[in-house]
Amino acid sequence: MSTWFTRRRSTVELPRLAPRADRAPAVRVDLHEVMPDLLPYLGQAAYLQLEQFQTLSRVAAECGSLRGKELVAAAAGNALSKHQGIVAEIRRRGDDPGEVMKPFADEIEGFSALIVGSDWRETLLSALVTGGLLDDFFIRLAAGLPGDIGPRVGQLLGSDSGQEGVLEVLRAEIEADPQLPSRLAMWGRRLVGDTLLVARSALHLSGNRATDDERIEPIFTELIAAHTRRMDALGLTA
């Protein structure tokens, strides 16, 4: 697993997307070619949800309004429910969730430290951006899981994340502070690179950068498009 969080932000390399005019029609990736093994997939997904819960719980404690606290706490509860659902899938196989998650703990915690903003509003945007991108990514990967576990995990990750509540809180903050939109837009752009490195680290790639980028481009194109819609919902430039 690559140590994405030790890289300087200025040198992060993202998958290179072809210009829109030159891009061929999207081709679906054979997910079986790039899928991680089942337990690493479940372990990483479970720990990411646990970190999302912890991040949102901290933000809920710092929100200035009771309405904001309520909405962010609800989003934290949804992340915890997803974590518990993935843990249940690990136990269903007879494995120890702690041992399955352990290989990912240090690096996910390092990533979480990177996305702490200068105030709770930036950190809340971090949760929205990274949680949205990674949920979308692991939902897509779930289609490549064996047997009936893929649909179960995909449905679990696609369940309510409390995103609308988080958007409501951020919109209220943006309306109250004319200086906030430009700061949040810049922060959001900084988050994308590190988050896509987390996603990339979960894939089984060949090591040939050009070939790998071509194979996974459709996945990342879809992720970035969904991210852009989330930023648009806040009136921010992705």
mmCIF file of C-alpha atoms in Angstrom, residues 8-229:
data_model
loop_
_atom_site.group_PDB
_atom_site.id
_atom_site.type_symbol
_atom_site.label_atom_id
_atom_site.label_comp_id
_atom_site.label_asym_id
_atom_site.label_seq_id
_atom_site.Cartn_x
_atom_site.Cartn_y
_atom_site.Cartn_z
ATOM 1 C CA ARG A 8 4.134 16.822 -0.742
ATOM 2 C CA ARG A 9 0.907 18.170 -2.129
ATOM 3 C CA SER A 10 2.719 20.075 -4.848
ATOM 4 C CA THR A 11 4.125 16.870 -6.337
ATOM 5 C CA VAL A 12 0.995 14.699 -6.198
ATOM 6 C CA GLU A 13 0.344 13.126 -9.590
ATOM 7 C CA LEU A 14 -3.235 12.382 -10.479
ATOM 8 C CA PRO A 15 -4.503 10.144 -13.233
ATOM 9 C CA ARG A 16 -4.140 12.187 -16.415
ATOM 10 C CA LEU A 17 -7.543 12.657 -18.015
ATOM 11 C CA ALA A 18 -7.796 13.282 -21.729
ATOM 12 C CA PRO A 19 -9.209 16.682 -22.825
ATOM 13 C CA ARG A 20 -12.997 16.527 -23.080
ATOM 14 C CA ALA A 21 -13.010 17.041 -26.856
ATOM 15 C CA ASP A 22 -10.498 14.252 -27.431
ATOM 16 C CA ARG A 23 -11.986 11.760 -25.039
ATOM 17 C CA ALA A 24 -13.389 8.582 -26.506
ATOM 18 C CA PRO A 25 -16.747 7.293 -25.234
ATOM 19 C CA ALA A 26 -16.362 5.972 -21.687
ATOM 20 C CA VAL A 27 -15.334 2.328 -21.527
ATOM 21 C CA ARG A 28 -16.296 0.266 -18.512
ATOM 22 C CA VAL A 29 -13.334 -1.180 -16.654
ATOM 23 C CA ASP A 30 -13.266 -4.895 -15.982
ATOM 24 C CA LEU A 31 -13.112 -4.472 -12.217
ATOM 25 C CA HIS A 32 -11.875 -8.023 -11.738
ATOM 26 C CA GLU A 33 -8.585 -6.937 -13.328
ATOM 27 C CA VAL A 34 -7.884 -4.247 -10.723
ATOM 28 C CA MET A 35 -9.852 -5.442 -7.688
ATOM 29 C CA PRO A 36 -8.076 -5.895 -4.361
ATOM 30 C CA ASP A 37 -8.683 -9.158 -2.554
ATOM 31 C CA LEU A 38 -11.918 -9.275 -0.576
ATOM 32 C CA LEU A 39 -10.537 -8.887 2.949
ATOM 33 C CA PRO A 40 -8.235 -5.946 2.115
ATOM 34 C CA TYR A 41 -11.185 -4.276 0.385
ATOM 35 C CA LEU A 42 -13.396 -4.750 3.453
ATOM 36 C CA GLY A 43 -10.658 -3.758 5.892
ATOM 37 C CA GLN A 44 -9.828 -0.512 4.114
ATOM 38 C CA ALA A 45 -13.479 0.405 3.523
ATOM 39 C CA ALA A 46 -14.363 -0.296 7.162
ATOM 40 C CA TYR A 47 -11.515 1.789 8.553
ATOM 41 C CA LEU A 48 -12.268 4.696 6.225
ATOM 42 C CA GLN A 49 -15.863 4.748 7.498
ATOM 43 C CA LEU A 50 -14.621 4.685 11.080
ATOM 44 C CA GLU A 51 -12.370 7.680 10.402
ATOM 45 C CA GLN A 52 -15.267 9.479 8.713
ATOM 46 C CA PHE A 53 -17.355 8.915 11.839
ATOM 47 C CA GLN A 54 -14.596 10.283 14.059
ATOM 48 C CA THR A 55 -14.035 13.340 11.857
ATOM 49 C CA LEU A 56 -17.723 14.224 11.727
ATOM 50 C CA SER A 57 -18.112 13.663 15.466
ATOM 51 C CA ARG A 58 -15.345 16.188 16.142
ATOM 52 C CA VAL A 59 -16.943 18.698 13.783
ATOM 53 C CA ALA A 60 -20.351 18.237 15.422
ATOM 54 C CA ALA A 61 -18.824 19.248 18.739
ATOM 55 C CA GLU A 62 -17.468 22.470 17.179
ATOM 56 C CA CYS A 63 -20.496 23.567 15.150
ATOM 57 C CA GLY A 64 -21.838 26.934 16.238
ATOM 58 C CA SER A 65 -25.553 26.139 15.994
ATOM 59 C CA LEU A 66 -27.704 23.411 17.452
ATOM 60 C CA ARG A 67 -29.139 22.740 13.981
ATOM 61 C CA GLY A 68 -25.619 22.279 12.621
ATOM 62 C CA LYS A 69 -24.686 19.954 15.467
ATOM 63 C CA GLU A 70 -27.783 17.858 14.824
ATOM 64 C CA LEU A 71 -27.159 17.502 11.080
ATOM 65 C CA VAL A 72 -23.453 16.746 11.357
ATOM 66 C CA ALA A 73 -24.035 14.288 14.205
ATOM 67 C CA ALA A 74 -26.596 12.492 12.023
ATOM 68 C CA ALA A 75 -24.005 12.222 9.237
ATOM 69 C CA ALA A 76 -21.520 10.827 11.758
ATOM 70 C CA GLY A 77 -24.087 8.246 12.810
ATOM 71 C CA ASN A 78 -24.572 7.180 9.194
ATOM 72 C CA ALA A 79 -20.817 6.677 8.765
ATOM 73 C CA LEU A 80 -20.744 4.574 11.933
ATOM 74 C CA SER A 81 -23.631 2.448 10.631
ATOM 75 C CA LYS A 82 -21.718 1.807 7.400
ATOM 76 C CA HIS A 83 -18.622 0.871 9.386
ATOM 77 C CA GLN A 84 -20.645 -1.549 11.500
ATOM 78 C CA GLY A 85 -22.239 -3.069 8.405
ATOM 79 C CA ILE A 86 -18.849 -3.757 6.797
ATOM 80 C CA VAL A 87 -17.540 -5.158 10.077
ATOM 81 C CA ALA A 88 -20.524 -7.518 10.081
ATOM 82 C CA GLU A 89 -19.494 -8.749 6.623
ATOM 83 C CA ILE A 90 -15.987 -9.449 7.922
ATOM 84 C CA ARG A 91 -17.387 -11.382 10.886
ATOM 85 C CA ARG A 92 -19.724 -13.274 8.562
ATOM 86 C CA ARG A 93 -16.584 -14.762 6.997
ATOM 87 C CA GLY A 94 -15.257 -15.767 10.405
ATOM 88 C CA ASP A 95 -12.486 -13.150 10.445
ATOM 89 C CA ASP A 96 -11.466 -10.682 13.149
ATOM 90 C CA PRO A 97 -12.376 -7.118 12.036
ATOM 91 C CA GLY A 98 -9.555 -5.593 14.058
ATOM 92 C CA GLU A 99 -6.951 -7.756 12.354
ATOM 93 C CA VAL A 100 -8.448 -7.129 8.922
ATOM 94 C CA MET A 101 -8.423 -3.335 9.432
ATOM 95 C CA LYS A 102 -5.046 -3.153 11.160
ATOM 96 C CA PRO A 103 -2.846 -3.031 8.009
ATOM 97 C CA PHE A 104 -4.621 0.172 6.949
ATOM 98 C CA ALA A 105 -4.765 1.980 10.282
ATOM 99 C CA ASP A 106 -1.553 4.013 10.189
ATOM 100 C CA GLU A 107 -1.925 5.261 6.651
ATOM 101 C CA ILE A 108 -5.620 6.097 6.933
ATOM 102 C CA GLU A 109 -4.946 7.975 10.165
ATOM 103 C CA GLY A 110 -2.150 9.817 8.372
ATOM 104 C CA PHE A 111 -4.565 10.738 5.602
ATOM 105 C CA SER A 112 -7.111 11.912 8.177
ATOM 106 C CA ALA A 113 -4.490 14.192 9.724
ATOM 107 C CA LEU A 114 -3.863 15.733 6.296
ATOM 108 C CA ILE A 115 -7.489 16.705 5.766
ATOM 109 C CA VAL A 116 -7.995 18.586 9.028
ATOM 110 C CA GLY A 117 -8.762 22.154 8.016
ATOM 111 C CA SER A 118 -7.883 25.443 9.650
ATOM 112 C CA ASP A 119 -11.361 25.511 11.213
ATOM 113 C CA TRP A 120 -14.367 23.210 11.536
ATOM 114 C CA ARG A 121 -15.893 24.461 8.298
ATOM 115 C CA GLU A 122 -12.891 23.364 6.265
ATOM 116 C CA THR A 123 -12.846 20.036 8.085
ATOM 117 C CA LEU A 124 -16.549 19.563 7.361
ATOM 118 C CA LEU A 125 -15.861 20.172 3.667
ATOM 119 C CA SER A 126 -13.069 17.606 3.957
ATOM 120 C CA ALA A 127 -15.560 15.042 5.216
ATOM 121 C CA LEU A 128 -17.959 15.869 2.395
ATOM 122 C CA VAL A 129 -15.322 15.716 -0.343
ATOM 123 C CA THR A 130 -13.286 12.736 0.813
ATOM 124 C CA GLY A 131 -16.277 10.773 2.088
ATOM 125 C CA GLY A 132 -18.161 11.335 -1.153
ATOM 126 C CA LEU A 133 -15.248 10.419 -3.404
ATOM 127 C CA LEU A 134 -14.310 7.302 -1.448
ATOM 128 C CA ASP A 135 -17.899 6.091 -1.018
ATOM 129 C CA ASP A 136 -18.375 6.448 -4.781
ATOM 130 C CA PHE A 137 -15.112 4.609 -5.415
ATOM 131 C CA PHE A 138 -15.788 1.669 -3.100
ATOM 132 C CA ILE A 139 -19.345 1.363 -4.435
ATOM 133 C CA ARG A 140 -17.913 0.961 -7.938
ATOM 134 C CA LEU A 141 -15.380 -1.585 -6.727
ATOM 135 C CA ALA A 142 -18.116 -3.546 -4.960
ATOM 136 C CA ALA A 143 -19.363 -4.647 -8.387
ATOM 137 C CA GLY A 144 -16.199 -6.741 -8.702
ATOM 138 C CA LEU A 145 -16.573 -8.572 -5.375
ATOM 139 C CA PRO A 146 -17.343 -12.289 -5.443
ATOM 140 C CA GLY A 147 -20.764 -13.810 -4.834
ATOM 141 C CA ASP A 148 -23.565 -11.832 -3.221
ATOM 142 C CA ILE A 149 -21.321 -9.733 -0.971
ATOM 143 C CA GLY A 150 -20.860 -7.101 -3.689
ATOM 144 C CA PRO A 151 -24.521 -6.062 -3.888
ATOM 145 C CA ARG A 152 -24.801 -6.023 -0.087
ATOM 146 C CA VAL A 153 -21.745 -3.820 0.383
ATOM 147 C CA GLY A 154 -22.681 -1.602 -2.554
ATOM 148 C CA GLN A 155 -26.155 -1.045 -1.115
ATOM 149 C CA LEU A 156 -24.691 -0.363 2.328
ATOM 150 C CA LEU A 157 -22.198 2.224 1.057
ATOM 151 C CA GLY A 158 -24.840 3.800 -1.142
ATOM 152 C CA SER A 159 -27.256 4.301 1.739
ATOM 153 C CA ASP A 160 -27.919 7.719 3.262
ATOM 154 C CA SER A 161 -24.672 9.452 4.206
ATOM 155 C CA GLY A 162 -26.240 12.602 5.638
ATOM 156 C CA GLN A 163 -24.726 14.530 2.728
ATOM 157 C CA GLU A 164 -27.758 16.803 2.363
ATOM 158 C CA GLY A 165 -27.481 17.809 6.007
ATOM 159 C CA VAL A 166 -23.781 18.579 5.622
ATOM 160 C CA LEU A 167 -24.548 20.650 2.517
ATOM 161 C CA GLU A 168 -27.182 22.584 4.489
ATOM 162 C CA VAL A 169 -24.696 23.418 7.231
ATOM 163 C CA LEU A 170 -22.020 24.533 4.775
ATOM 164 C CA ARG A 171 -24.472 26.621 2.729
ATOM 165 C CA ALA A 172 -25.532 28.480 5.880
ATOM 166 C CA GLU A 173 -21.894 29.195 6.744
ATOM 167 C CA ILE A 174 -21.162 30.377 3.200
ATOM 168 C CA GLU A 175 -24.146 32.731 3.243
ATOM 169 C CA ALA A 176 -22.995 34.190 6.565
ATOM 170 C CA ASP A 177 -19.359 34.756 5.549
ATOM 171 C CA PRO A 178 -18.610 36.354 2.141
ATOM 172 C CA GLN A 179 -14.917 35.433 2.458
ATOM 173 C CA LEU A 180 -15.586 31.753 2.999
ATOM 174 C CA PRO A 181 -16.459 30.543 -0.537
ATOM 175 C CA SER A 182 -13.060 31.278 -2.076
ATOM 176 C CA ARG A 183 -11.270 29.665 0.870
ATOM 177 C CA LEU A 184 -13.429 26.551 0.753
ATOM 178 C CA ALA A 185 -13.093 26.244 -3.029
ATOM 179 C CA MET A 186 -9.304 26.314 -2.753
ATOM 180 C CA TRP A 187 -9.365 23.825 0.126
ATOM 181 C CA GLY A 188 -11.650 21.505 -1.808
ATOM 182 C CA ARG A 189 -9.264 21.446 -4.763
ATOM 183 C CA ARG A 190 -6.374 20.535 -2.466
ATOM 184 C CA LEU A 191 -8.303 17.598 -1.038
ATOM 185 C CA VAL A 192 -8.986 15.845 -4.327
ATOM 186 C CA GLY A 193 -5.425 14.806 -5.104
ATOM 187 C CA ASP A 194 -4.773 13.115 -1.770
ATOM 188 C CA THR A 195 -8.163 11.403 -1.841
ATOM 189 C CA LEU A 196 -7.609 9.947 -5.303
ATOM 190 C CA LEU A 197 -4.253 8.610 -4.114
ATOM 191 C CA VAL A 198 -6.118 6.740 -1.369
ATOM 192 C CA ALA A 199 -8.420 5.270 -4.004
ATOM 193 C CA ARG A 200 -5.535 4.372 -6.301
ATOM 194 C CA SER A 201 -3.719 2.615 -3.458
ATOM 195 C CA ALA A 202 -6.600 0.135 -3.150
ATOM 196 C CA LEU A 203 -6.229 -1.130 -6.728
ATOM 197 C CA HIS A 204 -4.116 -3.949 -8.082
ATOM 198 C CA LEU A 205 -2.122 -2.127 -10.746
ATOM 199 C CA SER A 206 0.646 -3.316 -13.028
ATOM 200 C CA GLY A 207 3.194 -0.642 -12.137
ATOM 201 C CA ASN A 208 3.193 0.737 -15.684
ATOM 202 C CA ARG A 209 1.896 4.249 -15.059
ATOM 203 C CA ALA A 210 0.732 4.971 -18.605
ATOM 204 C CA THR A 211 -1.069 1.647 -18.990
ATOM 205 C CA ASP A 212 -2.603 1.771 -15.534
ATOM 206 C CA ASP A 213 -3.861 5.333 -16.007
ATOM 207 C CA GLU A 214 -5.537 4.336 -19.272
ATOM 208 C CA ARG A 215 -7.228 1.345 -17.628
ATOM 209 C CA ILE A 216 -8.587 3.201 -14.617
ATOM 210 C CA GLU A 217 -9.372 6.533 -16.282
ATOM 211 C CA PRO A 218 -13.123 5.787 -16.576
ATOM 212 C CA ILE A 219 -13.350 5.144 -12.827
ATOM 213 C CA PHE A 220 -11.613 8.387 -11.904
ATOM 214 C CA THR A 221 -13.520 10.385 -14.510
ATOM 215 C CA GLU A 222 -16.792 9.322 -12.880
ATOM 216 C CA LEU A 223 -15.465 10.114 -9.403
ATOM 217 C CA ILE A 224 -14.381 13.607 -10.399
ATOM 218 C CA ALA A 225 -17.698 14.283 -12.145
ATOM 219 C CA ALA A 226 -19.601 13.357 -8.968
ATOM 220 C CA HIS A 227 -17.234 15.514 -6.899
ATOM 221 C CA THR A 228 -17.872 18.450 -9.226
ATOM 222 C CA ARG A 229 -21.618 18.090 -8.690
#
